[in-house]
Amino acid sequence: MATGRVIPLHARGEVPEVDPSNLTEVVRAYRGYVAAVVMRLLGRDDDVDDVVQDTFVRALDGLPRLQDKTRLKTYLASIAVRLTMRRLGRRRLLQRFGLSERWHPTLLSTPGASGEQKAMLADVYRVLDGCAPEARVAWTLRYLEGERLEDVAALMGLSLATVKRRIAAVDAQVQEAHRE
Amino acid sequence: MNESRREQDLRALGRVVEPTYSPLENAAFEAEVRRTHRRRQVTRRVSAAGAVVLVAAVVAFSAFRAREPEAPAVATVRIAPDASFVAAKGAAVRTRAVEPGLLWLELEKDSARFDVAPQGGRLVRISAGDVEVEVIGTAFVVTKGEREVSVAVTEGRVRVRHGEREALLVAGESGTWPVRMALVVPSAEPVPNDVKEPVVAEAPPAPVRAVPKRRPGSGAWRALAEQGDYGGAWTALQGEGQPDDEPPDLLRAADVARLSGHPAEALPPLRRILSRFPGDPRASLAAFTLGRVLLDDLGNPREAADAFLQAWALGPKSPLAPSAGARAVEALARAGDEAAAREAAERFVREFPQSSRVDAVKRWGKVP
């Protein structure tokens, strides 16, 4: 069974050789990665499949024109991040009207997680659930995804300073929750 | 906690959230991506084609509109219930007469739209050259050109007179009349003195653009009447004898008599229709015409009221019924029979609550 795995954007040496015009190869190489990014950003299982499929459908138009194969992963990630932020924005709007439930552990499947990890994830996502989409995505990319600040800024289309401010604001809340 | 250690812990926490997919799931996923992509492409193309068609339609429509000459603005003349009127700038209208029962305006040139409020029995007449429009209804446009005058009725009804000819136009109808009509003068023939009953033409003819000359002779009065030459028709009728004893010919004879200035001579043929052909569909029109002649021309409101009531009774559902009812109330009021006028007015309001004449009828019948 092929498994998705964390492939940091900056770890270019680990990027598999994939022909961007070959969708079968692209799906096999990156579906897990894209799904993992989306699931971490959303913090729940629902909507993940929709966003991932939409990411690949939208990428299909641009894949054959992608000259630099090493940018394939960034290309897919940037689409996924944009779509996820849109989904988070909608969810936040629904929450304001009481039409979307708040985060709780059963919404996210983590079969391999220890009890301590599950408790930590609960702390993290309860904080993230109250944050603005832009801030929570920036923090998640930086810490749960392990991306460099420069890559986070590039993926989100924000300046480095803005990304740092967004991450710092969320991180303070996460640390506070962890201390409690 | 050390910052770098914390980052490592969080990254490890992130790895806990990691979905896995089998090759079979990936194949199904890929197929679904391709299907969705194709579907969206089709949708995009259809939308683009639709947009192109829409844009082309808008451009074509705009071009078509641009080629259309803009209709000149028509000045409006508003006539209030008290016969006062306001003419918009550009309306070449002057007053010819203002009397208790008449407001007479003249359109000197160009076009004007006339919005006429119910006048409670007052006649509103608009002249344009030798064409006269008498208001029965409410709104119409008169255009005076160099060679002809056109009248288009937008609401209600109007009566148009051109010389001795007359036509009734209702909403949606229009007509054109020559400014100078080619007069047809029948050759002079001796008129027998013993002719007592005139004979005449049917209802007002449709407007025509030119009137060809005709020689009067046997039956010539009918032809003359059809051409609108009621004076000639009247003269010819005196020499030709009586009309046929049938409703169309009797109606024609009555029209020739009244429109040639012999209203009293219009009564016999009309009464003949009512006595001999009460079941004929034209009997209601005959009774209504009889009422008009008696009230408007002969000043006999009592008998006019009876005639209008008869017209109403003969055709209670006919288009003429509201006019007959309203004029019956007016005639009864003029005859001084207040009780009958009120009763008729109440009946009118019940039967024609939407009629534009309701206000006038209430005033005549003194119904609150």
XYZ file of C-alpha atoms in Angstrom:
548
model
C 0.000 0.000 0.000
C 1.340 3.388 -0.977
C 1.106 5.884 1.795
C 1.042 9.651 1.841
C 4.000 11.146 3.632
C 5.174 14.565 4.684
C 7.421 15.990 1.978
C 8.541 19.458 3.065
C 8.564 21.892 0.201
C 12.149 22.847 0.783
C 13.319 19.255 0.687
C 13.772 19.356 -3.073
C 16.095 16.406 -3.021
C 13.231 14.202 -1.935
C 10.890 15.259 -4.703
C 10.167 12.259 -6.889
C 10.728 12.458 -10.610
C 7.241 12.799 -12.030
C 6.132 13.790 -15.504
C 3.615 16.599 -14.909
C 1.697 15.686 -18.065
C 1.097 12.162 -16.719
C -1.848 12.436 -14.353
C -1.522 8.840 -13.181
C 2.012 9.494 -11.978
C 1.075 12.827 -10.452
C -1.824 11.290 -8.519
C 0.267 8.371 -7.312
C 3.073 10.659 -6.164
C 1.143 13.568 -4.712
C -2.418 12.646 -3.817
C -1.376 11.551 -0.317
C 0.686 14.653 0.187
C -2.071 16.995 -0.921
C -4.660 15.123 1.173
C -2.417 15.305 4.236
C -1.883 19.047 3.825
C -5.598 19.656 3.368
C -6.529 17.443 6.332
C -4.078 19.195 8.635
C -5.310 22.583 7.494
C -8.975 21.684 7.865
C -8.490 19.702 11.058
C -11.267 17.279 10.176
C -11.986 14.516 7.713
C -15.040 15.940 6.003
C -14.431 18.166 3.012
C -10.930 16.697 2.510
C -11.867 14.520 -0.460
C -13.750 17.378 -2.123
C -10.871 19.805 -1.769
C -8.253 17.290 -2.931
C -10.263 16.315 -5.981
C -10.906 19.949 -6.804
C -7.168 20.611 -6.467
C -6.265 17.987 -9.043
C -9.095 18.963 -11.399
C -7.918 22.558 -11.372
C -4.269 21.511 -11.668
C -5.024 19.377 -14.720
C -5.227 22.418 -16.981
C -1.834 23.752 -15.904
C 0.128 20.544 -15.424
C 1.115 20.033 -19.094
C 2.451 23.593 -19.226
C 4.559 23.205 -16.101
C 8.148 23.619 -17.284
C 9.977 23.056 -13.988
C 9.189 19.598 -12.660
C 10.532 20.539 -9.243
C 7.736 23.092 -8.922
C 5.020 20.457 -9.301
C 4.657 19.966 -5.570
C 4.527 23.694 -4.864
C 2.034 24.125 -7.660
C -0.320 21.525 -6.195
C 0.176 22.795 -2.654
C -0.617 26.388 -3.599
C -3.884 25.308 -5.228
C -4.784 23.164 -2.241
C -4.010 25.971 0.219
C -6.136 28.447 -1.732
C -9.090 26.082 -1.894
C -8.770 25.138 1.752
C -8.710 28.748 2.878
C -11.891 29.323 0.906
C -13.497 26.318 2.607
C -12.367 27.505 6.049
C -13.780 30.949 5.367
C -17.145 29.458 4.506
C -17.078 27.246 7.582
C -16.259 30.201 9.818
C -19.181 32.119 8.364
C -21.504 29.180 9.026
C -20.200 28.909 12.595
C -21.192 32.517 13.227
C -24.762 31.590 12.400
C -24.547 28.365 14.408
C -24.716 26.251 11.262
C -21.366 24.464 11.600
C -20.247 22.474 14.607
C -17.166 23.374 16.597
C -14.120 21.099 16.466
C -14.130 17.932 18.547
C -11.857 14.859 18.397
C -14.278 12.601 16.520
C -14.128 14.900 13.496
C -10.493 13.989 12.783
C -9.349 10.398 12.326
C -5.887 9.771 13.769
C -5.598 5.991 14.040
C -1.871 5.954 14.732
C -1.832 8.693 17.355
C -0.979 8.116 20.986
C -3.185 9.412 23.784
C -0.819 12.273 24.423
C -0.773 13.211 20.748
C -4.561 13.117 20.604
C -4.730 15.435 23.605
C -2.256 17.801 21.979
C -4.164 17.772 18.708
C -7.342 18.585 20.596
C -5.633 21.577 22.220
C -4.264 22.757 18.905
C -7.438 22.448 16.837
C -9.674 23.989 19.504
C -7.437 27.053 19.314
C -7.245 26.984 15.510
C -11.030 26.679 15.253
C -11.353 30.133 16.782
C -8.756 31.730 14.510
C -9.137 33.471 11.195
C -8.520 31.172 8.200
C -5.402 33.028 7.089
C -3.795 32.850 10.526
C -4.592 29.193 11.161
C -3.364 28.155 7.723
C -0.115 30.041 8.192
C 0.494 28.477 11.608
C -0.423 24.981 10.412
C 1.870 25.197 7.396
C 4.672 26.444 9.559
C 4.433 24.023 12.479
C 2.343 20.972 11.625
C 3.548 20.907 8.036
C 7.072 22.015 8.896
C 7.397 24.513 6.040
C 9.863 27.360 6.075
C 8.461 30.831 6.617
C 9.437 31.866 3.098
C 7.554 28.929 1.636
C 4.510 29.646 3.774
C 4.509 33.229 2.514
C 4.874 32.053 -1.090
C 2.117 29.460 -0.767
C -0.287 31.946 0.749
C 0.671 34.878 -1.437
C 1.502 37.014 1.618
C 4.554 38.959 2.644
C 6.989 37.364 5.043
C 6.228 39.967 7.732
C 2.513 39.340 7.504
C 3.014 35.618 7.747
C 5.193 36.071 10.833
C 2.544 38.235 12.496
C -0.243 35.778 11.697
C 1.792 32.821 12.975
C 2.886 34.628 16.126
C -0.674 35.542 17.040
C -1.874 31.952 16.750
C 1.235 30.481 18.347
C 0.753 32.521 21.483
C -2.736 31.072 21.864
C -1.541 27.532 21.191
C 1.217 27.822 23.764
C -1.211 29.264 26.262
C -3.588 26.357 25.685
C -0.751 23.880 26.012
C 0.328 25.403 29.340
C -3.214 25.107 30.684
C 10.440 23.878 26.073
C 13.251 24.398 23.624
C 11.945 26.057 20.454
C 13.536 23.604 18.084
C 12.307 20.695 20.201
C 8.838 22.142 20.184
C 8.927 22.462 16.391
C 9.983 18.850 16.082
C 7.174 17.747 18.375
C 4.611 19.712 16.413
C 5.884 18.339 13.107
C 5.632 14.831 14.535
C 2.122 15.716 15.640
C 1.364 16.737 12.084
C 2.523 13.397 10.768
C -0.141 11.751 12.885
C -2.685 13.371 10.615
C -1.909 11.507 7.448
C -4.375 9.750 5.174
C -3.302 6.739 3.159
C -4.584 5.540 -0.223
C -4.247 2.250 -2.038
C -3.353 2.091 -5.764
C -6.949 1.070 -6.449
C -8.225 4.161 -4.621
C -5.777 6.308 -6.546
C -6.999 4.861 -9.864
C -10.619 5.562 -8.956
C -9.628 9.025 -7.807
C -7.807 9.716 -11.074
C -10.822 8.589 -13.115
C -13.082 10.844 -11.093
C -10.708 13.777 -11.579
C -10.706 13.236 -15.321
C -14.504 12.953 -15.443
C -14.973 16.109 -13.399
C -12.404 17.935 -15.503
C -14.173 16.978 -18.729
C -17.527 18.009 -17.282
C -16.163 21.398 -16.280
C -14.592 21.883 -19.689
C -17.926 21.238 -21.368
C -19.639 23.602 -18.938
C -17.018 26.261 -19.607
C -17.376 25.908 -23.368
C -21.145 26.016 -23.217
C -20.988 29.058 -20.957
C -18.478 30.735 -23.250
C -20.631 29.977 -26.292
C -23.672 31.296 -24.449
C -21.784 34.446 -23.516
C -20.676 34.934 -27.122
C -24.243 34.487 -28.339
C -25.511 36.874 -25.668
C -22.903 39.493 -26.537
C -23.663 39.095 -30.243
C -27.371 39.477 -29.526
C -26.773 42.589 -27.431
C -24.519 44.091 -30.113
C -27.009 43.266 -32.861
C -29.868 44.677 -30.835
C -27.885 47.834 -30.072
C -27.023 48.254 -33.738
C -30.638 47.700 -34.696
C -31.767 50.244 -32.122
C -29.145 52.688 -33.304
C -30.499 52.496 -36.859
C -34.039 53.104 -35.724
C -34.971 56.737 -35.978
C -36.019 58.067 -32.635
C -39.643 58.947 -32.439
C -40.129 62.649 -31.970
C -41.308 63.610 -28.525
C -45.020 64.301 -28.398
C -46.131 67.198 -26.230
C -48.964 66.378 -23.875
C -52.078 68.421 -23.234
C -53.823 67.501 -20.000
C -57.446 68.477 -19.707
C -58.816 68.481 -16.167
C -62.402 67.581 -15.191
C -63.216 71.298 -14.854
C -62.205 71.908 -18.513
C -59.009 73.704 -17.533
C -56.026 72.405 -19.431
C -52.256 72.431 -19.294
C -50.308 72.215 -22.535
C -46.685 71.100 -22.409
C -44.107 73.328 -24.042
C -44.112 72.615 -27.736
C -47.800 71.816 -28.018
C -49.194 74.161 -30.676
C -52.658 74.277 -29.180
C -55.018 77.219 -28.947
C -58.463 77.630 -27.465
C -61.308 78.109 -29.871
C -64.239 77.993 -27.467
C -64.926 77.391 -23.802
C -68.602 77.072 -23.022
C -70.516 75.307 -20.244
C -70.976 72.221 -22.375
C -68.007 72.529 -24.690
C -64.232 72.854 -24.633
C -62.906 73.358 -28.141
C -59.160 73.356 -28.771
C -57.268 73.547 -32.026
C -53.989 71.846 -32.834
C -52.233 74.237 -35.202
C -49.301 72.021 -36.194
C -47.203 68.981 -35.284
C -48.396 66.404 -32.762
C -49.917 66.496 -29.343
C -51.147 63.832 -26.977
C -54.391 64.678 -25.240
C -55.129 63.216 -21.824
C -58.711 64.038 -21.089
C -60.217 63.475 -17.661
C -63.915 62.542 -17.521
C -65.843 65.723 -18.267
C -69.209 64.909 -16.733
C -71.137 65.456 -19.932
C -69.022 68.286 -21.356
C -67.930 67.814 -24.951
C -64.229 68.167 -25.651
C -63.441 68.828 -29.282
C -59.990 69.019 -30.842
C -59.645 70.498 -34.321
C -56.740 69.945 -36.665
C -57.426 71.616 -39.995
C -60.823 70.434 -41.091
C -60.626 67.281 -38.962
C -62.410 67.372 -35.640
C -61.923 64.902 -32.828
C -64.625 64.692 -30.222
C -63.663 63.062 -26.994
C -65.659 60.180 -25.713
C -62.857 58.483 -23.900
C -59.624 59.708 -22.483
C -56.319 59.719 -24.382
C -55.281 60.075 -28.008
C -52.573 61.593 -30.194
C -53.347 64.009 -33.008
C -50.726 64.736 -35.669
C -51.299 67.503 -38.146
C -49.199 67.074 -41.281
C -49.165 69.092 -44.448
C -51.458 66.746 -46.326
C -53.204 64.764 -43.658
C -54.193 64.559 -40.037
C -53.754 61.347 -38.128
C -55.449 60.363 -34.895
C -54.282 57.461 -32.734
C -56.344 56.505 -29.697
C -54.432 55.092 -26.745
C -57.240 54.963 -24.187
C -60.996 55.093 -24.370
C -62.812 56.247 -27.521
C -63.047 59.328 -29.688
C -65.309 60.414 -32.503
C -63.576 61.959 -35.516
C -65.463 64.224 -37.857
C -64.152 65.281 -41.219
C -66.548 67.575 -42.930
C -69.769 65.682 -42.773
C -68.111 62.360 -42.246
C -67.716 60.766 -38.886
C -65.784 57.825 -37.495
C -65.532 56.284 -34.064
C -62.081 55.179 -32.936
C -61.464 53.042 -29.870
C -58.254 52.333 -27.981
C -55.627 50.850 -30.259
C -57.193 52.219 -33.422
C -55.926 55.038 -35.581
C -56.976 56.788 -38.739
C -55.713 59.277 -41.296
C -57.740 61.977 -42.950
C -56.724 64.334 -45.771
C -56.375 67.951 -44.738
C -58.180 69.097 -47.881
C -60.831 66.667 -48.901
C -61.760 66.280 -52.572
C -65.361 67.255 -52.341
C -67.902 65.286 -54.288
C -70.764 67.382 -55.397
C -73.645 65.481 -56.940
C -75.231 66.894 -60.010
C -78.286 68.941 -59.198
C -81.494 67.084 -59.615
C -85.005 68.202 -58.797
C -86.079 67.142 -55.334
C -89.634 65.956 -55.197
C -91.616 67.797 -52.597
C -93.697 64.844 -51.627
C -90.787 62.848 -50.199
C -91.426 62.717 -46.497
C -89.153 60.004 -45.162
C -85.437 60.455 -45.654
C -83.261 57.550 -46.382
C -79.709 57.169 -45.214
C -76.328 55.639 -44.574
C -75.174 53.169 -41.982
C -72.824 53.828 -39.113
C -69.876 56.183 -39.551
C -67.616 54.997 -42.349
C -63.980 54.153 -41.844
C -61.575 56.964 -42.593
C -60.361 57.144 -46.191
C -57.468 59.002 -47.785
C -59.243 60.239 -50.882
C -62.764 60.377 -52.134
C -63.303 59.535 -55.752
C -65.974 61.340 -57.716
C -69.172 59.515 -58.444
C -72.183 60.381 -60.461
C -75.369 60.250 -58.450
C -78.122 58.172 -59.844
C -80.218 55.226 -58.797
C -78.982 54.202 -55.303
C -76.406 56.922 -55.480
C -77.284 58.132 -51.958
C -75.800 54.946 -50.522
C -72.571 55.399 -52.435
C -72.404 59.031 -51.408
C -73.075 58.099 -47.813
C -70.270 55.546 -47.914
C -67.968 58.251 -49.203
C -68.938 60.476 -46.310
C -70.826 62.957 -48.446
C -73.961 63.037 -46.323
C -75.196 66.297 -47.795
C -75.076 64.836 -51.277
C -76.555 61.603 -50.020
C -79.410 63.474 -48.401
C -80.148 65.327 -51.630
C -79.946 62.143 -53.643
C -82.152 60.320 -51.183
C -84.902 62.876 -51.574
C -85.071 62.018 -55.242
C -84.681 58.297 -54.956
C -87.393 57.401 -52.533
C -87.280 55.366 -49.345
C -84.541 53.078 -48.101
C -85.016 49.359 -48.016
C -87.025 48.186 -45.039
C -84.002 46.453 -43.484
C -81.907 47.455 -40.493
C -78.666 48.222 -42.420
C -80.403 50.489 -44.910
C -82.566 52.118 -42.250
C -79.494 52.850 -40.127
C -77.739 54.281 -43.163
C -80.716 56.502 -43.910
C -80.832 57.738 -40.320
C -77.132 58.616 -40.443
C -77.550 60.491 -43.709
C -80.386 62.497 -42.202
C -78.692 63.410 -38.929
C -75.239 63.989 -40.387
C -76.595 66.165 -43.151
C -78.295 68.431 -40.656
C -81.773 66.853 -40.591
C -81.867 65.186 -37.177
C -85.630 65.042 -36.943
C -85.690 63.062 -40.160
C -83.409 60.479 -38.576
C -86.052 59.456 -36.057
C -88.456 57.519 -38.329
C -85.932 54.996 -39.700
C -84.496 54.416 -36.231
C -87.907 53.911 -34.702
C -88.783 51.635 -37.582
C -85.873 49.342 -36.636
C -86.969 49.261 -33.020
C -90.592 48.512 -33.830
C -90.080 46.063 -36.701
C -86.701 44.478 -35.878
C -86.331 44.540 -32.066
C -84.478 41.226 -32.151
C -81.917 42.371 -34.699
C -78.364 42.709 -33.350
C -78.314 46.292 -34.642
C -81.434 47.256 -32.658
C -79.320 48.313 -29.679
C -77.231 50.610 -31.918
C -80.429 52.043 -33.398
C -81.799 52.814 -29.929
C -78.517 54.388 -28.868
C -78.386 56.538 -32.003
C -81.987 57.536 -31.420
C -81.096 58.634 -27.899
C -78.151 60.697 -29.143
C -80.233 62.450 -31.773
C -82.984 63.184 -29.268
C -80.617 64.421 -26.572
C -77.792 66.081 -28.480
C -79.593 67.390 -31.553
C -83.229 67.791 -30.585
C -82.946 68.573 -26.862
C -85.517 66.000 -25.795
C -83.974 64.358 -22.728
C -87.112 62.509 -21.643
C -87.454 60.565 -24.856
C -83.683 60.298 -25.144
C -83.552 58.626 -21.732
C -86.095 56.051 -22.878
C -84.058 55.371 -25.993
C -80.802 54.975 -24.068
C -82.479 52.708 -21.535
C -83.844 50.655 -24.414
C -80.357 50.421 -25.927
C -79.031 49.264 -22.562
C -81.807 46.683 -22.266
C -81.365 45.375 -25.823
C -77.637 44.822 -25.387
C -76.815 44.597 -21.678
C -73.529 42.842 -22.427
C -72.674 44.666 -25.624
C -69.734 47.096 -25.859
C -72.311 49.833 -26.225
C -73.943 49.060 -22.877
C -71.724 51.272 -20.653
C -72.174 54.225 -22.974
C -75.936 53.643 -23.178
C -76.219 53.352 -19.408
C -74.174 56.453 -18.745
C -76.081 58.544 -21.268
C -79.385 57.258 -19.899
C -78.419 58.588 -16.478
C -77.381 61.884 -18.040
C -80.645 62.173 -19.997
C -82.765 61.316 -16.951
C -80.936 63.935 -14.915
C -81.409 66.524 -17.634
C -85.077 65.618 -17.785
C -85.303 66.406 -14.087
C -86.225 62.877 -13.057
C -83.811 62.672 -10.161
C -85.222 59.477 -8.705
C -84.931 57.603 -12.003
C -81.476 59.076 -12.633
C -80.282 57.921 -9.230
C -81.714 54.452 -9.723
C -80.117 54.146 -13.151
C -76.836 55.483 -11.807
C -76.782 52.934 -8.990
C -77.474 50.183 -11.487
C -74.665 51.494 -13.715
C -72.171 51.471 -10.841
C -73.191 47.934 -9.959
C -72.872 46.656 -13.521
C -69.834 48.644 -14.646
C -67.791 49.370 -11.530
C -64.579 49.591 -13.565
C -65.946 52.001 -16.155
C -64.177 55.320 -16.601
C -67.622 56.921 -16.623
C -68.444 55.970 -13.033
C -67.540 59.371 -11.612
C -69.574 61.256 -14.193
C -72.517 58.896 -13.725
C -72.409 59.383 -9.963
C -72.480 63.129 -10.434
C -75.437 62.973 -12.804
C -77.312 60.538 -10.568
C -76.239 62.311 -7.360
C -74.985 59.013 -5.989
C -72.544 59.454 -3.091
